[in-house]
């Protein structure tokens, strides 16, 4: 993360983060049942995934107001385990439509497929009276899916038809939020805030 103070009124923040993960699971359900030797159902996988983000923020302090403007790009690579499942014609759970959608909604980098989301952010605050101020915030966020919803039962054979099945083509959870309000100092010991917000998660 790098912070550059251009002047008393203008600050720039930029940064990059990257995280590599090894996700491993062995799950055997009711090991005394079934004929496979792995119980009524089982799941087994090891995945090498990574994700990260690049961001850029501006903070501008005007004479009577503060403006924050930022842009963030979140990316993640689900790993060769998912890429292989999309190329394996023997997996009956992966349809041709899913394979086509996976290629159209991902990008390729160094031979691997990844997904990304661009998230803008905006904030504004200004005084409206001697002891009162108005503020407004808008932002978008993204969060990658829980691993079990991606990888579960892609290659494992399960005798139980009720076992959770992963969808390797899931997209990130997207959050859009708005918040606005007024803050007032009523006295040295008392303050009042009236805030309204809206949040959409899909």
PDB file of C-alpha atoms in Angstrom:
ATOM      1  CA  UNK A   1       0.000   0.000   0.000  1.00  0.00           C
ATOM      2  CA  UNK A   2       1.360   3.413  -0.962  1.00  0.00           C
ATOM      3  CA  UNK A   3       0.064   6.748   0.322  1.00  0.00           C
ATOM      4  CA  UNK A   4       1.115   9.965  -1.387  1.00  0.00           C
ATOM      5  CA  UNK A   5       0.257  13.320   0.205  1.00  0.00           C
ATOM      6  CA  UNK A   6       0.235  15.627  -2.787  1.00  0.00           C
ATOM      7  CA  UNK A   7      -0.821  18.630  -0.701  1.00  0.00           C
ATOM      8  CA  UNK A   8      -2.715  19.491   2.469  1.00  0.00           C
ATOM      9  CA  UNK A   9      -5.914  19.101   0.445  1.00  0.00           C
ATOM     10  CA  UNK A  10      -5.148  16.096  -1.766  1.00  0.00           C
ATOM     11  CA  UNK A  11      -4.079  12.535  -0.845  1.00  0.00           C
ATOM     12  CA  UNK A  12      -3.716   9.506  -3.111  1.00  0.00           C
ATOM     13  CA  UNK A  13      -3.677   5.889  -1.905  1.00  0.00           C
ATOM     14  CA  UNK A  14      -2.864   2.931  -4.131  1.00  0.00           C
ATOM     15  CA  UNK A  15      -2.217  -0.702  -3.374  1.00  0.00           C
ATOM     16  CA  UNK A  16      -2.040  -4.293  -4.475  1.00  0.00           C
ATOM     17  CA  UNK A  17      -2.796  -7.466  -2.541  1.00  0.00           C
ATOM     18  CA  UNK A  18      -2.327 -11.092  -3.532  1.00  0.00           C
ATOM     19  CA  UNK A  19      -3.138 -14.235  -1.560  1.00  0.00           C
ATOM     20  CA  UNK A  20      -2.327 -17.835  -2.459  1.00  0.00           C
ATOM     21  CA  UNK A  21      -4.286 -20.657  -0.859  1.00  0.00           C
ATOM     22  CA  UNK A  22      -4.197 -24.417  -0.603  1.00  0.00           C
ATOM     23  CA  UNK A  23      -7.705 -25.716   0.058  1.00  0.00           C
ATOM     24  CA  UNK A  24      -7.883 -29.379   0.983  1.00  0.00           C
ATOM     25  CA  UNK A  25     -10.886 -31.433   2.035  1.00  0.00           C
ATOM     26  CA  UNK A  26     -11.575 -35.044   2.950  1.00  0.00           C
ATOM     27  CA  UNK A  27     -15.156 -35.598   4.060  1.00  0.00           C
ATOM     28  CA  UNK A  28     -16.577 -39.087   4.658  1.00  0.00           C
ATOM     29  CA  UNK A  29     -20.263 -39.306   5.601  1.00  0.00           C
ATOM     30  CA  UNK A  30     -21.417 -42.416   7.498  1.00  0.00           C
ATOM     31  CA  UNK A  31     -18.288 -44.493   6.856  1.00  0.00           C
ATOM     32  CA  UNK A  32     -20.032 -47.722   7.961  1.00  0.00           C
ATOM     33  CA  UNK A  33     -22.454 -47.580   5.000  1.00  0.00           C
ATOM     34  CA  UNK A  34     -22.108 -47.946   1.226  1.00  0.00           C
ATOM     35  CA  UNK A  35     -20.048 -50.242  -0.938  1.00  0.00           C
ATOM     36  CA  UNK A  36     -17.239 -47.933  -2.058  1.00  0.00           C
ATOM     37  CA  UNK A  37     -15.276 -48.121   1.187  1.00  0.00           C
ATOM     38  CA  UNK A  38     -15.773 -44.371   1.639  1.00  0.00           C
ATOM     39  CA  UNK A  39     -19.126 -44.521   3.404  1.00  0.00           C
ATOM     40  CA  UNK A  40     -22.507 -43.425   2.163  1.00  0.00           C
ATOM     41  CA  UNK A  41     -20.907 -40.418   0.455  1.00  0.00           C
ATOM     42  CA  UNK A  42     -17.534 -38.738   0.421  1.00  0.00           C
ATOM     43  CA  UNK A  43     -15.690 -35.816  -1.061  1.00  0.00           C
ATOM     44  CA  UNK A  44     -11.971 -35.396  -1.586  1.00  0.00           C
ATOM     45  CA  UNK A  45     -10.087 -32.546  -3.246  1.00  0.00           C
ATOM     46  CA  UNK A  46      -7.021 -30.349  -3.026  1.00  0.00           C
ATOM     47  CA  UNK A  47      -7.164 -26.957  -4.763  1.00  0.00           C
ATOM     48  CA  UNK A  48      -4.548 -24.277  -5.329  1.00  0.00           C
ATOM     49  CA  UNK A  49      -6.394 -20.980  -5.700  1.00  0.00           C
ATOM     50  CA  UNK A  50      -5.429 -17.336  -5.416  1.00  0.00           C
ATOM     51  CA  UNK A  51      -7.125 -13.983  -5.298  1.00  0.00           C
ATOM     52  CA  UNK A  52      -6.229 -10.352  -4.893  1.00  0.00           C
ATOM     53  CA  UNK A  53      -7.110  -6.767  -5.604  1.00  0.00           C
ATOM     54  CA  UNK A  54      -5.769  -3.504  -6.986  1.00  0.00           C
ATOM     55  CA  UNK A  55      -7.149  -0.233  -5.663  1.00  0.00           C
ATOM     56  CA  UNK A  56      -6.795   3.495  -6.162  1.00  0.00           C
ATOM     57  CA  UNK A  57      -8.302   6.138  -3.841  1.00  0.00           C
ATOM     58  CA  UNK A  58      -8.400   9.940  -3.878  1.00  0.00           C
ATOM     59  CA  UNK A  59      -9.209  12.142  -0.915  1.00  0.00           C
ATOM     60  CA  UNK A  60      -9.819  15.782  -1.730  1.00  0.00           C
ATOM     61  CA  UNK A  61     -10.408  18.281   1.062  1.00  0.00           C
ATOM     62  CA  UNK A  62     -12.062  21.419  -0.165  1.00  0.00           C
ATOM     63  CA  UNK A  63     -12.691  24.528   1.893  1.00  0.00           C
ATOM     64  CA  UNK A  64     -16.088  23.315   3.128  1.00  0.00           C
ATOM     65  CA  UNK A  65     -16.295  19.698   1.940  1.00  0.00           C
ATOM     66  CA  UNK A  66     -14.441  16.393   1.636  1.00  0.00           C
ATOM     67  CA  UNK A  67     -14.665  14.193  -1.443  1.00  0.00           C
ATOM     68  CA  UNK A  68     -13.475  10.579  -1.578  1.00  0.00           C
ATOM     69  CA  UNK A  69     -13.275   8.821  -4.927  1.00  0.00           C
ATOM     70  CA  UNK A  70     -11.933   5.316  -5.409  1.00  0.00           C
ATOM     71  CA  UNK A  71     -11.761   2.381  -7.755  1.00  0.00           C
ATOM     72  CA  UNK A  72     -11.043  -1.229  -6.820  1.00  0.00           C
ATOM     73  CA  UNK A  73     -10.545  -4.305  -8.999  1.00  0.00           C
ATOM     74  CA  UNK A  74     -10.949  -7.676  -7.272  1.00  0.00           C
ATOM     75  CA  UNK A  75      -9.770 -10.819  -9.061  1.00  0.00           C
ATOM     76  CA  UNK A  76      -9.598 -14.511  -8.234  1.00  0.00           C
ATOM     77  CA  UNK A  77      -8.449 -17.698  -9.884  1.00  0.00           C
ATOM     78  CA  UNK A  78     -10.369 -20.809  -8.745  1.00  0.00           C
ATOM     79  CA  UNK A  79      -7.493 -23.077  -9.777  1.00  0.00           C
ATOM     80  CA  UNK A  80      -6.698 -25.963 -12.096  1.00  0.00           C
ATOM     81  CA  UNK A  81      -9.226 -28.163 -10.299  1.00  0.00           C
ATOM     82  CA  UNK A  82     -12.064 -26.051 -11.707  1.00  0.00           C
ATOM     83  CA  UNK A  83     -10.372 -25.529 -15.072  1.00  0.00           C
ATOM     84  CA  UNK A  84      -9.953 -29.291 -15.436  1.00  0.00           C
ATOM     85  CA  UNK A  85     -13.591 -29.954 -14.589  1.00  0.00           C
ATOM     86  CA  UNK A  86     -14.657 -27.578 -17.334  1.00  0.00           C
ATOM     87  CA  UNK A  87     -12.566 -29.510 -19.862  1.00  0.00           C
ATOM     88  CA  UNK A  88     -13.557 -33.001 -18.685  1.00  0.00           C
ATOM     89  CA  UNK A  89     -16.342 -34.407 -20.903  1.00  0.00           C
ATOM     90  CA  UNK A  90     -17.009 -37.299 -18.487  1.00  0.00           C
ATOM     91  CA  UNK A  91     -18.455 -35.034 -15.777  1.00  0.00           C
ATOM     92  CA  UNK A  92     -22.191 -35.214 -16.350  1.00  0.00           C
ATOM     93  CA  UNK A  93     -22.909 -32.340 -13.947  1.00  0.00           C
ATOM     94  CA  UNK A  94     -21.009 -29.883 -16.172  1.00  0.00           C
ATOM     95  CA  UNK A  95     -23.150 -29.019 -19.187  1.00  0.00           C
ATOM     96  CA  UNK A  96     -21.967 -27.527 -22.456  1.00  0.00           C
ATOM     97  CA  UNK A  97     -23.813 -24.318 -21.560  1.00  0.00           C
ATOM     98  CA  UNK A  98     -21.832 -24.093 -18.304  1.00  0.00           C
ATOM     99  CA  UNK A  99     -18.570 -24.589 -20.196  1.00  0.00           C
ATOM    100  CA  UNK A 100     -19.406 -21.849 -22.690  1.00  0.00           C
ATOM    101  CA  UNK A 101     -20.500 -19.488 -19.934  1.00  0.00           C
ATOM    102  CA  UNK A 102     -17.297 -20.158 -17.986  1.00  0.00           C
ATOM    103  CA  UNK A 103     -15.154 -19.177 -20.970  1.00  0.00           C
ATOM    104  CA  UNK A 104     -17.212 -16.057 -21.686  1.00  0.00           C
ATOM    105  CA  UNK A 105     -17.186 -14.789 -18.081  1.00  0.00           C
ATOM    106  CA  UNK A 106     -13.499 -15.414 -17.332  1.00  0.00           C
ATOM    107  CA  UNK A 107     -10.222 -14.018 -18.615  1.00  0.00           C
ATOM    108  CA  UNK A 108      -6.975 -15.858 -19.282  1.00  0.00           C
ATOM    109  CA  UNK A 109      -3.687 -14.944 -17.649  1.00  0.00           C
ATOM    110  CA  UNK A 110      -0.539 -17.072 -17.851  1.00  0.00           C
ATOM    111  CA  UNK A 111      -2.581 -20.076 -18.926  1.00  0.00           C
ATOM    112  CA  UNK A 112      -5.149 -19.880 -16.126  1.00  0.00           C
ATOM    113  CA  UNK A 113      -8.744 -18.666 -16.073  1.00  0.00           C
ATOM    114  CA  UNK A 114      -9.792 -15.938 -13.658  1.00  0.00           C
ATOM    115  CA  UNK A 115     -12.736 -13.732 -12.807  1.00  0.00           C
ATOM    116  CA  UNK A 116     -12.752 -10.083 -11.829  1.00  0.00           C
ATOM    117  CA  UNK A 117     -15.024  -7.280 -10.684  1.00  0.00           C
ATOM    118  CA  UNK A 118     -14.570  -3.529 -10.900  1.00  0.00           C
ATOM    119  CA  UNK A 119     -15.954  -1.664  -7.880  1.00  0.00           C
ATOM    120  CA  UNK A 120     -16.258   2.138  -7.756  1.00  0.00           C
ATOM    121  CA  UNK A 121     -16.602   4.038  -4.479  1.00  0.00           C
ATOM    122  CA  UNK A 122     -17.665   7.600  -3.797  1.00  0.00           C
ATOM    123  CA  UNK A 123     -18.052   9.628  -0.624  1.00  0.00           C
ATOM    124  CA  UNK A 124     -18.995  13.238   0.094  1.00  0.00           C
ATOM    125  CA  UNK A 125     -19.406  15.235   3.294  1.00  0.00           C
ATOM    126  CA  UNK A 126     -19.992  18.927   3.928  1.00  0.00           C
ATOM    127  CA  UNK A 127     -21.242  21.172   6.742  1.00  0.00           C
ATOM    128  CA  UNK A 128     -24.817  22.445   6.449  1.00  0.00           C
ATOM    129  CA  UNK A 129     -24.907  24.437   9.679  1.00  0.00           C
ATOM    130  CA  UNK A 130     -22.564  25.476  12.452  1.00  0.00           C
ATOM    131  CA  UNK A 131     -22.674  22.124  14.247  1.00  0.00           C
ATOM    132  CA  UNK A 132     -24.230  19.888  11.576  1.00  0.00           C
ATOM    133  CA  UNK A 133     -22.894  18.082   8.542  1.00  0.00           C
ATOM    134  CA  UNK A 134     -24.324  16.104   5.652  1.00  0.00           C
ATOM    135  CA  UNK A 135     -22.702  12.987   4.200  1.00  0.00           C
ATOM    136  CA  UNK A 136     -23.299  10.568   1.335  1.00  0.00           C
ATOM    137  CA  UNK A 137     -21.496   7.295   0.555  1.00  0.00           C
ATOM    138  CA  UNK A 138     -21.816   4.939  -2.399  1.00  0.00           C
ATOM    139  CA  UNK A 139     -19.856   1.769  -2.855  1.00  0.00           C
ATOM    140  CA  UNK A 140     -19.671  -1.583  -4.565  1.00  0.00           C
ATOM    141  CA  UNK A 141     -18.052  -4.651  -3.043  1.00  0.00           C
ATOM    142  CA  UNK A 142     -17.438  -8.196  -4.217  1.00  0.00           C
ATOM    143  CA  UNK A 143     -16.727 -11.384  -2.306  1.00  0.00           C
ATOM    144  CA  UNK A 144     -15.700 -14.683  -3.872  1.00  0.00           C
ATOM    145  CA  UNK A 145     -17.935 -17.721  -3.256  1.00  0.00           C
ATOM    146  CA  UNK A 146     -17.468 -20.119  -0.380  1.00  0.00           C
ATOM    147  CA  UNK A 147     -15.099 -22.893  -1.590  1.00  0.00           C
ATOM    148  CA  UNK A 148     -17.561 -25.706  -0.866  1.00  0.00           C
ATOM    149  CA  UNK A 149     -20.050 -24.187  -3.313  1.00  0.00           C
ATOM    150  CA  UNK A 150     -17.403 -24.341  -6.051  1.00  0.00           C
ATOM    151  CA  UNK A 151     -15.556 -27.607  -5.523  1.00  0.00           C
ATOM    152  CA  UNK A 152     -17.911 -29.997  -3.726  1.00  0.00           C
ATOM    153  CA  UNK A 153     -18.417 -33.373  -5.437  1.00  0.00           C
ATOM    154  CA  UNK A 154     -16.971 -32.375  -8.810  1.00  0.00           C
ATOM    155  CA  UNK A 155     -15.009 -35.622  -9.157  1.00  0.00           C
ATOM    156  CA  UNK A 156     -16.112 -37.699  -6.166  1.00  0.00           C
ATOM    157  CA  UNK A 157     -18.739 -40.366  -6.675  1.00  0.00           C
ATOM    158  CA  UNK A 158     -21.461 -40.321  -4.043  1.00  0.00           C
ATOM    159  CA  UNK A 159     -24.142 -42.953  -3.514  1.00  0.00           C
ATOM    160  CA  UNK A 160     -26.291 -40.364  -1.761  1.00  0.00           C
ATOM    161  CA  UNK A 161     -28.327 -38.223  -4.154  1.00  0.00           C
ATOM    162  CA  UNK A 162     -28.789 -35.541  -1.490  1.00  0.00           C
ATOM    163  CA  UNK A 163     -25.136 -34.572  -1.288  1.00  0.00           C
ATOM    164  CA  UNK A 164     -24.175 -30.939  -1.940  1.00  0.00           C
ATOM    165  CA  UNK A 165     -22.868 -30.492  -5.492  1.00  0.00           C
ATOM    166  CA  UNK A 166     -20.503 -27.664  -6.356  1.00  0.00           C
ATOM    167  CA  UNK A 167     -20.965 -25.263  -9.241  1.00  0.00           C
ATOM    168  CA  UNK A 168     -17.495 -24.300 -10.530  1.00  0.00           C
ATOM    169  CA  UNK A 169     -18.984 -21.467 -12.581  1.00  0.00           C
ATOM    170  CA  UNK A 170     -20.264 -19.395  -9.659  1.00  0.00           C
ATOM    171  CA  UNK A 171     -19.623 -15.669  -9.735  1.00  0.00           C
ATOM    172  CA  UNK A 172     -18.661 -13.444  -6.817  1.00  0.00           C
ATOM    173  CA  UNK A 173     -21.261 -12.096  -4.449  1.00  0.00           C
ATOM    174  CA  UNK A 174     -21.914  -8.449  -5.348  1.00  0.00           C
ATOM    175  CA  UNK A 175     -22.950  -5.780  -2.849  1.00  0.00           C
ATOM    176  CA  UNK A 176     -24.165  -2.294  -3.803  1.00  0.00           C
ATOM    177  CA  UNK A 177     -24.717   0.120  -0.930  1.00  0.00           C
ATOM    178  CA  UNK A 178     -25.868   3.705  -0.491  1.00  0.00           C
ATOM    179  CA  UNK A 179     -25.779   5.622   2.785  1.00  0.00           C
ATOM    180  CA  UNK A 180     -26.715   9.204   3.522  1.00  0.00           C
ATOM    181  CA  UNK A 181     -27.469  11.200   6.612  1.00  0.00           C
ATOM    182  CA  UNK A 182     -26.996  14.200   8.867  1.00  0.00           C
ATOM    183  CA  UNK A 183     -24.854  14.410  11.994  1.00  0.00           C
ATOM    184  CA  UNK A 184     -25.383  17.179  14.546  1.00  0.00           C
ATOM    185  CA  UNK A 185     -23.727  18.181  17.796  1.00  0.00           C
ATOM    186  CA  UNK A 186     -26.584  19.272  20.047  1.00  0.00           C
ATOM    187  CA  UNK A 187     -24.308  20.140  22.956  1.00  0.00           C
ATOM    188  CA  UNK A 188     -20.879  19.317  24.312  1.00  0.00           C
ATOM    189  CA  UNK A 189     -22.195  15.965  25.534  1.00  0.00           C
ATOM    190  CA  UNK A 190     -24.952  15.112  23.059  1.00  0.00           C
ATOM    191  CA  UNK A 191     -24.949  14.243  19.369  1.00  0.00           C
ATOM    192  CA  UNK A 192     -27.677  13.200  16.955  1.00  0.00           C
ATOM    193  CA  UNK A 193     -27.362  11.203  13.737  1.00  0.00           C
ATOM    194  CA  UNK A 194     -30.117  10.532  11.232  1.00  0.00           C
ATOM    195  CA  UNK A 195     -28.992   7.964   8.677  1.00  0.00           C
ATOM    196  CA  UNK A 196     -30.683   6.155   5.818  1.00  0.00           C
ATOM    197  CA  UNK A 197     -29.127   3.342   3.821  1.00  0.00           C
ATOM    198  CA  UNK A 198     -29.859   0.891   1.037  1.00  0.00           C
ATOM    199  CA  UNK A 199     -28.004  -2.347   0.379  1.00  0.00           C
ATOM    200  CA  UNK A 200     -28.429  -4.814  -2.470  1.00  0.00           C
ATOM    201  CA  UNK A 201     -26.751  -8.244  -2.323  1.00  0.00           C
ATOM    202  CA  UNK A 202     -26.826 -10.690  -5.206  1.00  0.00           C
TER     203      UNK A 202
END
